[in-house]
Coordinates of C-alpha atoms in Angstrom, one line a residue:
X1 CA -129.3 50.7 6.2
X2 CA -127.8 52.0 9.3
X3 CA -127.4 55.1 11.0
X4 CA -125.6 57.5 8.9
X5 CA -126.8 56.7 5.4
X6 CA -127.1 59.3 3.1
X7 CA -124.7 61.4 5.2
X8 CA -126.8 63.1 7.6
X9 CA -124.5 62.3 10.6
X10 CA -121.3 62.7 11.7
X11 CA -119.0 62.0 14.4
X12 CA -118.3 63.0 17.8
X13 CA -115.3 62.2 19.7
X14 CA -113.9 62.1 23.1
X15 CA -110.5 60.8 22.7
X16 CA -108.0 63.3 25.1
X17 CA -110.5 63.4 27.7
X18 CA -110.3 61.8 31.1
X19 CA -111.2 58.3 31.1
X20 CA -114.5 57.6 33.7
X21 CA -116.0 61.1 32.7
X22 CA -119.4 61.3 31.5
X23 CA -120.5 62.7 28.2
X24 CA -123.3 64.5 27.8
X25 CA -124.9 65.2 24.5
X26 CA -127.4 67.7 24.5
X27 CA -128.4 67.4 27.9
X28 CA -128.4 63.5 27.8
X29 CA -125.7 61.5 29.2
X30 CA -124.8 59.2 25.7
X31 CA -121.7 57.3 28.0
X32 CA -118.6 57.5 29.0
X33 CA -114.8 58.5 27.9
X34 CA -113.3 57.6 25.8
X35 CA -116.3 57.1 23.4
X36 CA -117.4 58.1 19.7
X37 CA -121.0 58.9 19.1
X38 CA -122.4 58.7 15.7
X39 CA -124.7 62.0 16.0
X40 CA -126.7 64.0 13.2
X41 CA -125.0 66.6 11.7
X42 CA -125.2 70.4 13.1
X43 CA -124.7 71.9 16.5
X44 CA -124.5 70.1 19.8
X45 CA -124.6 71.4 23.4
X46 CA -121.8 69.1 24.8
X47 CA -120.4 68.3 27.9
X48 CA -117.9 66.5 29.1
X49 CA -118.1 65.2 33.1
X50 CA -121.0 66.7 35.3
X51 CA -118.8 69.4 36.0
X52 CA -117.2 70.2 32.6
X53 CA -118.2 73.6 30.8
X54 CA -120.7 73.0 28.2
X55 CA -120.2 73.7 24.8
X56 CA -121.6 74.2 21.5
X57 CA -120.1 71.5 18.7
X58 CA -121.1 72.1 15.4
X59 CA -120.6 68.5 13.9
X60 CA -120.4 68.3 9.7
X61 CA -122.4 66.1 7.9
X62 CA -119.6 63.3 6.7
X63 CA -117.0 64.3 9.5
X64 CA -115.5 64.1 12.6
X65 CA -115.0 66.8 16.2
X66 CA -113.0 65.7 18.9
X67 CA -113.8 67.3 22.4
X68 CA -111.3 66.5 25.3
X69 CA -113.0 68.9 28.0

């Protein structure tokens, strides 16, 4: 059983972005773009590159969000 079983994660994407730029994922860098993160489902505080505007994601259980900034 991996992560995701039972669908109670989603994903989070950062195709679009800048390549290089770091992503952070409720205040923890999780890598770099372009990237996907397998993440539980709900909202996020996310941030693309240290000086990107946070943001609030709200990823569905089963699904997919793309952020490019």
């Amino acid at each position: 059983a991996g992560a995701g079983a039972g669908g109670q994660s989603g994903e989070l994407s950062t195709e679009g972005a800048a390549a290089g730029r770091r992503v952070y994922i409720d205040d923890r860098v999780m890598g770099q773009t372009p990237a996907a993160f397998t993440v539980p489902c709900g909202a996020h505080k996310v941030q693309v590159g240290s000086a990107g505007q946070p943001q609030t994601v709200v990823v569905p259980c089963g699904g997919r969000v793309v952020v490019s900034r």
